[in-house]
Short mmCIF file of C-alpha atoms and ligand atoms in Angstrom, two decimals:
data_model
loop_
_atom_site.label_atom_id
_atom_site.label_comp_id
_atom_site.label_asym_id
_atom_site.label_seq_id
_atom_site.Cartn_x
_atom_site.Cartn_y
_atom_site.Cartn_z
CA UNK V 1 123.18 -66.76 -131.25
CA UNK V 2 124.54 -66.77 -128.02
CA UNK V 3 127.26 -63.92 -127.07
CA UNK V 4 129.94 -62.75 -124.98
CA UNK V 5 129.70 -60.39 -122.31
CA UNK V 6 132.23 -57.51 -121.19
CA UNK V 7 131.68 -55.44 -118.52
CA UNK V 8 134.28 -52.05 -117.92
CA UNK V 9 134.50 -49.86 -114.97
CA UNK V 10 131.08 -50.12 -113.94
CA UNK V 11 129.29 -47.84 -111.41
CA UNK V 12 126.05 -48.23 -110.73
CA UNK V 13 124.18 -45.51 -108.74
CA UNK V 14 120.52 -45.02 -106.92
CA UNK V 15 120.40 -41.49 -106.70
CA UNK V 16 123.61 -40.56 -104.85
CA UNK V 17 124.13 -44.04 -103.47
CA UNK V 18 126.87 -45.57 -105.17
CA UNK V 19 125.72 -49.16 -104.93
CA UNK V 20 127.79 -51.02 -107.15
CA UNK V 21 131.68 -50.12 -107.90
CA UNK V 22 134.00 -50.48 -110.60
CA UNK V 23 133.13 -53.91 -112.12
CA UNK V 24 135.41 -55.39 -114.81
CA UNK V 25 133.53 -59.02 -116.02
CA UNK V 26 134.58 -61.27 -119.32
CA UNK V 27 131.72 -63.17 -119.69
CA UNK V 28 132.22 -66.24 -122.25
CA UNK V 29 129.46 -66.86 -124.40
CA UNK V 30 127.60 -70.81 -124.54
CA UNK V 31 129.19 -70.88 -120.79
CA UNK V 32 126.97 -70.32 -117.49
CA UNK V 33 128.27 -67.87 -114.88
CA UNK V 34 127.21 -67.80 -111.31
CA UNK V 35 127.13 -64.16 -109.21
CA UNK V 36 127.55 -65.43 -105.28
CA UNK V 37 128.15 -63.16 -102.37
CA UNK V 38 126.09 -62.10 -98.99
CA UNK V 39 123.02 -60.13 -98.93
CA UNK V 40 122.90 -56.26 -100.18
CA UNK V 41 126.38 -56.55 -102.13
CA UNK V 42 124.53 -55.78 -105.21
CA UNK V 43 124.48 -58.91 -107.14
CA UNK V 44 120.73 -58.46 -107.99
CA UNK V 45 121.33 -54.62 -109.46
CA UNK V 46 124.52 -55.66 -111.33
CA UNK V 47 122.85 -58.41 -113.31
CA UNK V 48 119.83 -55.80 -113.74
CA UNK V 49 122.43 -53.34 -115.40
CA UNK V 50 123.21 -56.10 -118.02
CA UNK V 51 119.96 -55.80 -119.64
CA UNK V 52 119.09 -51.90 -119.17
CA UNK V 53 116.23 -53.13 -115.72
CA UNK V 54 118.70 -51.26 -113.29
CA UNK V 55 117.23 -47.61 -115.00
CA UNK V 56 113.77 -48.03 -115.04
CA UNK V 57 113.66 -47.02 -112.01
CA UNK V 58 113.79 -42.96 -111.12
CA UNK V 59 117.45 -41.78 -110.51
CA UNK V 60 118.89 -45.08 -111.21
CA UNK V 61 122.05 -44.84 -113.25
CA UNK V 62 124.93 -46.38 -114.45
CA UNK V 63 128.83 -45.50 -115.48
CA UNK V 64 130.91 -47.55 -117.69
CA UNK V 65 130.34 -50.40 -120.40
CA UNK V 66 128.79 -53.39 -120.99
CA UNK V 67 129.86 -55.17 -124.20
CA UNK V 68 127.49 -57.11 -125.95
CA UNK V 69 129.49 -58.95 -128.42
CA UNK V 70 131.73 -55.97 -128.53
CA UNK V 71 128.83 -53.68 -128.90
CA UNK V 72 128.14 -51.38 -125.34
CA UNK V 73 124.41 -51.92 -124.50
CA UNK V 74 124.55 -47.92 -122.97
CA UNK V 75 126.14 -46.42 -126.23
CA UNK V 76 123.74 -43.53 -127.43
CA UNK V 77 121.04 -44.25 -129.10
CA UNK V 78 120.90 -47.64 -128.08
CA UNK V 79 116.94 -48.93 -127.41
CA UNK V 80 116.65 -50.42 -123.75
CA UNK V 81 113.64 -52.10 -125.45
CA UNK V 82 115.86 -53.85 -128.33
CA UNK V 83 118.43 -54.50 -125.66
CA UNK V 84 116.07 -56.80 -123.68
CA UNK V 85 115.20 -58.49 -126.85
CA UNK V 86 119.06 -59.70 -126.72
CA UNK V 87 119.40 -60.17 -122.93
CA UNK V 88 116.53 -61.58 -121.80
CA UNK V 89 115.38 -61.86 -117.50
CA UNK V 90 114.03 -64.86 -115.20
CA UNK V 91 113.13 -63.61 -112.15
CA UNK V 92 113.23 -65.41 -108.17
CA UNK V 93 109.12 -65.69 -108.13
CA UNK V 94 107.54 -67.14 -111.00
CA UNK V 95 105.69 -63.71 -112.50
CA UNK V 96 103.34 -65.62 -115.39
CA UNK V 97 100.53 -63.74 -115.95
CA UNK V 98 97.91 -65.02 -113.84
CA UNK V 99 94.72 -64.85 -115.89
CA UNK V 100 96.97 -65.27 -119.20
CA UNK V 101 97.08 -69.10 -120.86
CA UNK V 102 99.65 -70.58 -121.04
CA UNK V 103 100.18 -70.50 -124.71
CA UNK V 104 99.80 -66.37 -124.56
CA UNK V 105 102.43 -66.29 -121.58
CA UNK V 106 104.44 -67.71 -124.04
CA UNK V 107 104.11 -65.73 -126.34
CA UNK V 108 103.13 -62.30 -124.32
CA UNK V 109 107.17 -61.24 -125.15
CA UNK V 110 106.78 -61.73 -128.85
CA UNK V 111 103.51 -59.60 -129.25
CA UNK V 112 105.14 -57.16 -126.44
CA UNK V 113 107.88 -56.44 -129.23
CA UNK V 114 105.15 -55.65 -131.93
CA UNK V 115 105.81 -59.11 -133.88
CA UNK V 116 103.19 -59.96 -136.12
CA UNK V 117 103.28 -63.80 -136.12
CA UNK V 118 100.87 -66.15 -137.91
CA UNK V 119 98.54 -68.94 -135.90
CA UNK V 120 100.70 -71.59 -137.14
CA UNK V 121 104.28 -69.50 -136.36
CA UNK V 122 102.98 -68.49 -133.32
CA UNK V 123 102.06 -72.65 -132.54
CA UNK V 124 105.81 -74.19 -133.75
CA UNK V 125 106.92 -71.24 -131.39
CA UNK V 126 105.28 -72.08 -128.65
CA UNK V 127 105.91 -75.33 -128.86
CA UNK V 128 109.45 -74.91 -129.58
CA UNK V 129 110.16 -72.62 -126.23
CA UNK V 130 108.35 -75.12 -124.04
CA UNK V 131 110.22 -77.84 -125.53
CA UNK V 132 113.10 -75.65 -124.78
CA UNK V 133 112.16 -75.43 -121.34
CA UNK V 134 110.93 -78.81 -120.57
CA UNK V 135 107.82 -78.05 -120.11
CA UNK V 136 106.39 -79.02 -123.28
CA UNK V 137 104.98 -82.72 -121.95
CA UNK V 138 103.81 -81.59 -118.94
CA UNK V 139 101.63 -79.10 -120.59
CA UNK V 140 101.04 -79.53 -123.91
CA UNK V 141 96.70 -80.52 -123.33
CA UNK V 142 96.15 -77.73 -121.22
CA UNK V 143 97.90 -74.41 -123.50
CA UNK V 144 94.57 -72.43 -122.97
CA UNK V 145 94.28 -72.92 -119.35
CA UNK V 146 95.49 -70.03 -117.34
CA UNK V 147 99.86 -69.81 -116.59
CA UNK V 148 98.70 -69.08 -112.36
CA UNK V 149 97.43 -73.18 -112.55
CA UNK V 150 100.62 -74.87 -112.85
CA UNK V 151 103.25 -75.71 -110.00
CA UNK V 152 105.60 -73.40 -108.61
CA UNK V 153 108.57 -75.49 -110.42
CA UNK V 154 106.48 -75.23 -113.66
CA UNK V 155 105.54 -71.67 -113.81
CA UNK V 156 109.08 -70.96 -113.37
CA UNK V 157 109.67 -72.59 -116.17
CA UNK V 158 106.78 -71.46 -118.39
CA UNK V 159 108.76 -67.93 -117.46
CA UNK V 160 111.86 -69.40 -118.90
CA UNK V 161 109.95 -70.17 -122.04
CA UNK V 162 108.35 -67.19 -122.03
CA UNK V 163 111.75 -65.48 -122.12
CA UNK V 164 113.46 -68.29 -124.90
CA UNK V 165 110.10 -67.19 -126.88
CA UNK V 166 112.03 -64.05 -128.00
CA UNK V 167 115.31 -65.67 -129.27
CA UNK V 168 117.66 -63.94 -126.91
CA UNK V 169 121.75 -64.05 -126.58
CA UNK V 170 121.68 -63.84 -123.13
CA UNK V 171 119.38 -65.08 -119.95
CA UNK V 172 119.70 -63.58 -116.42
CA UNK V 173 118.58 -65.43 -113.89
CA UNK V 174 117.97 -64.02 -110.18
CA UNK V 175 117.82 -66.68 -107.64
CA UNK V 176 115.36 -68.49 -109.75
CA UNK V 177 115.10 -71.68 -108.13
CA UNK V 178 114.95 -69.88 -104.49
CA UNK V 179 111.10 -70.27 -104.18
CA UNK V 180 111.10 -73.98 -105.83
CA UNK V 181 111.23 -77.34 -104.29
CA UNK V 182 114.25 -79.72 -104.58
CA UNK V 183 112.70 -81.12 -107.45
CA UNK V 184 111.49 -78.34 -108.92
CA UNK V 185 115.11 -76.51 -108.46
CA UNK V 186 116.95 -79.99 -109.86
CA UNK V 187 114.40 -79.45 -113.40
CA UNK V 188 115.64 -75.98 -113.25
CA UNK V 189 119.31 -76.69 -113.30
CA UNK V 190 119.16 -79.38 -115.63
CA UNK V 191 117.47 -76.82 -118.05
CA UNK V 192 120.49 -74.25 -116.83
CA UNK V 193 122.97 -76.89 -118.07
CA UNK V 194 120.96 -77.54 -121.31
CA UNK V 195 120.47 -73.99 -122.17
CA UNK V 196 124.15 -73.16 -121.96
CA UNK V 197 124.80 -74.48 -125.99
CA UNK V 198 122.35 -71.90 -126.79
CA UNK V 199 122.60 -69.12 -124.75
CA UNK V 200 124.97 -66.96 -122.21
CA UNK V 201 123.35 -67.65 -118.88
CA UNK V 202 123.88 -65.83 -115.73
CA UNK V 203 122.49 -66.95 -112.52
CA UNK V 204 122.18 -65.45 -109.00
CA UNK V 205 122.38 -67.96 -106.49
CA UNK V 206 122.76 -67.99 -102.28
CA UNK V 207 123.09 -71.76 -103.05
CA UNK V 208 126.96 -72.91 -102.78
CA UNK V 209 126.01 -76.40 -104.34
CA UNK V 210 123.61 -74.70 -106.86
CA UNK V 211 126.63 -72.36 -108.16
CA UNK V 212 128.68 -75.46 -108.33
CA UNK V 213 126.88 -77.89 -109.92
CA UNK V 214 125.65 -75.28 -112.58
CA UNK V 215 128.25 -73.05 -113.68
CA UNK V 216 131.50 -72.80 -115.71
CA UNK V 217 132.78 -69.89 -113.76
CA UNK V 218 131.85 -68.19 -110.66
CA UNK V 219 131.70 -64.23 -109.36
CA UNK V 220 132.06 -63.50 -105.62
CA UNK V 221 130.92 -60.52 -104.71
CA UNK V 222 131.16 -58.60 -101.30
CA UNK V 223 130.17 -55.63 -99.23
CA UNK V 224 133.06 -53.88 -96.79
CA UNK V 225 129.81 -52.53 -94.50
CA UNK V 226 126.55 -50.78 -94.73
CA UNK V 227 126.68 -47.96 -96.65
CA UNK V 228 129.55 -48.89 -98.71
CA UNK V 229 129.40 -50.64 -102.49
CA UNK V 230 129.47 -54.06 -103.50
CA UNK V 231 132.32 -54.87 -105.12
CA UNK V 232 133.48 -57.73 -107.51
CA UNK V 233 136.24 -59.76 -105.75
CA UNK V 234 136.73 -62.85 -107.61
CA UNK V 235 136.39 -64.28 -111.01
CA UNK V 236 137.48 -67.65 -111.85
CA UNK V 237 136.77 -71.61 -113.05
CA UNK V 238 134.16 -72.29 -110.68
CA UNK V 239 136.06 -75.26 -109.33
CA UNK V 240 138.98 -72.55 -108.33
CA UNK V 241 136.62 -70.40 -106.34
CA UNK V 242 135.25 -73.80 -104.23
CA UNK V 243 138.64 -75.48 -103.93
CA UNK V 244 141.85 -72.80 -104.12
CA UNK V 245 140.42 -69.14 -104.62
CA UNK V 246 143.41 -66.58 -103.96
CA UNK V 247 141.06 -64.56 -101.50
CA UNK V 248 140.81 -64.61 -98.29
CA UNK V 249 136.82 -63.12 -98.53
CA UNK V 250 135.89 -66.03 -101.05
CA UNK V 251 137.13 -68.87 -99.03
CA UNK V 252 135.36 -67.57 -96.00
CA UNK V 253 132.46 -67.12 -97.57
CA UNK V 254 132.59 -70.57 -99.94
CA UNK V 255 133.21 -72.62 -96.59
CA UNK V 256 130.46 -70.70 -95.12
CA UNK V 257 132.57 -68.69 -92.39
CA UNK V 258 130.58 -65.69 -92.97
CA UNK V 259 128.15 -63.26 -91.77
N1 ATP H 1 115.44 -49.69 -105.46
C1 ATP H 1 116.48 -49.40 -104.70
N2 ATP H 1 116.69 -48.15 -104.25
C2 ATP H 1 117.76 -47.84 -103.47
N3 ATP H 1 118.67 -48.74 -103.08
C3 ATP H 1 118.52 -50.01 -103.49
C4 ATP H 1 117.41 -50.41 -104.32
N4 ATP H 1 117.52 -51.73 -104.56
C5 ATP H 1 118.63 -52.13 -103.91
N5 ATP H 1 119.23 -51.12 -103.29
C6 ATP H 1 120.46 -51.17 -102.46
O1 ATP H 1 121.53 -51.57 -103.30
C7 ATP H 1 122.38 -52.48 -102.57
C8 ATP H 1 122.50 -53.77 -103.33
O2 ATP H 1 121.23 -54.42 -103.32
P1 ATP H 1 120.93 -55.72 -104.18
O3 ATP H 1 119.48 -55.99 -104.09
O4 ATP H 1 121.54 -55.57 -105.51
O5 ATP H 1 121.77 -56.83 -103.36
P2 ATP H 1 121.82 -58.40 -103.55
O6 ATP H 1 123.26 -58.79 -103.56
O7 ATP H 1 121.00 -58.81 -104.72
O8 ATP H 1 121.16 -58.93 -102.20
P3 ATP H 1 120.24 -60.23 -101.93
O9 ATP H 1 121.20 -61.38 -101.90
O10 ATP H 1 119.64 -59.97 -100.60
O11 ATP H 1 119.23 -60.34 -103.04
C9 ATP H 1 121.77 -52.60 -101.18
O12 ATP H 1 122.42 -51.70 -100.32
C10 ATP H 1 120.33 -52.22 -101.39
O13 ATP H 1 119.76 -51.70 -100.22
MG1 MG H 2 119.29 -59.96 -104.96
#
């Protein structure tokens, strides 16, 4: 299920603003990979290019490939659609949908795709992706009460099982623990770790410990000024990039001497 990633000279443009430059990622698949760098260096847009998000919106574009188990995701006639099937998104805020129960946010990317699904598919499913997301327990008596009444920490997740509800490859995550509680964030990260013999997982994070204690290996990415594009740095074991990366940028920024 899961799948590797490969990214090859990447651009990625808004309008004339090149925003993103020349990216060249190996992403392992069953592993969890952490994007890290300061504000505006276009970790957010990157990760939105690995699931066809960066073009929906007008004169956004991208150059180059991205390899979904070999197979590039902007190769004609590829469906953006299909492709989010694959690689599926988490976002920072919980988005449920607020007047939605929580058995139809569940399920609200299944019947988005045009499934037909049976009452009693449709009920091992939901089940299934809120057991996959640890949510299952907490909610399990209340699946026809609206997504908007759970805790922040638990509509997060019910997002997370929203997205495992379509069987993807891959799950991007951007910053999604930055609007949770410590507890909250901890559930999170043990799902991170849990989801990783499934799934590829990608994670934004401005949280040093967060990228540490969650993923295999680690992308720094910086900015040389305003106006100028983000750029990919350094790749590596995520213990390399927090003990002995070979740039000077990384351990500045890993140690916190930065901006
Ligand atoms: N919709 C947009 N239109 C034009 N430029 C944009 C748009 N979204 C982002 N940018 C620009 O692209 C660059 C990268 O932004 P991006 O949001 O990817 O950074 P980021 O690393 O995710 O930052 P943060 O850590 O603050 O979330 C910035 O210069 C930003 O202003
Ligand atoms: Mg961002």
């Amino acid at each position: 299920m899961s799948k590797r990633i490969d990214v090859k000279d990447l651009n990625v443009y808004y309008g004339d603003f090149l925003a993103v430059e020349d990216v060249n990622i190996n992403i392992e698949a069953r592993s969890v990979t952490a994007f890290i760098g300061p504000s505006g260096c276009g970790k957010s847009t990157f990760l939105r290019t690995l699931n066809r998000m960066h073009e929906v919106l007008p004169g956004a574009r991208v150059e180059g490939e991205v390899l979904l188990d070999g197979e590039n995701l902007y190769g004609p006639g590829v469906d953006p659609v299909t492709v989010r099937t694959h690689v599926g998104m988490v976002f920072q805020r919980p988005n449920p949908f607020p007047t939605m129960s929580i058995r139809d946010n569940v399920l609200a990317g299944v019947k988005l795709n045009n499934k037909r699904i049976s009452r009693s598919d449709a009920d091992d499913l939901v089940e299934k992706s809120l057991q996959g997301a640890n949510l299952w327990r907490e909610v399990k008596d209340r699946l026809d009460k609206p997504g908007s009444g759970l805790s922040g920490g638990q509509q997060q997740r019910l997002c997370i099982a929203r997205a495992i509800a379509v069987s993807p490859e891959v799950i991007l995550m951007d910053e999604p623990c930055s609007a949770l509680d410590p507890i909250s964030t901890l559930a999170i990260e043990d799902l991170i770790e849990e989801l990783k013999s499934d799934y590829t997982v990608v994670i934004v994070t401005h949280n040093m410990q967060q990228a540490a204690r969650v993923s295999d290996k680690t992308a720094f990415f910086n900015i040389a000024g305003t106006g100028k594009p983000g750029k990919l740095i350094e790749y590596d074991d995520t213990a390399t990039i927090f003990s002995t990366p070979s740039q000077k940028a990384t351990e500045d920024y890993v140690s916190g001497r930065f901006g």
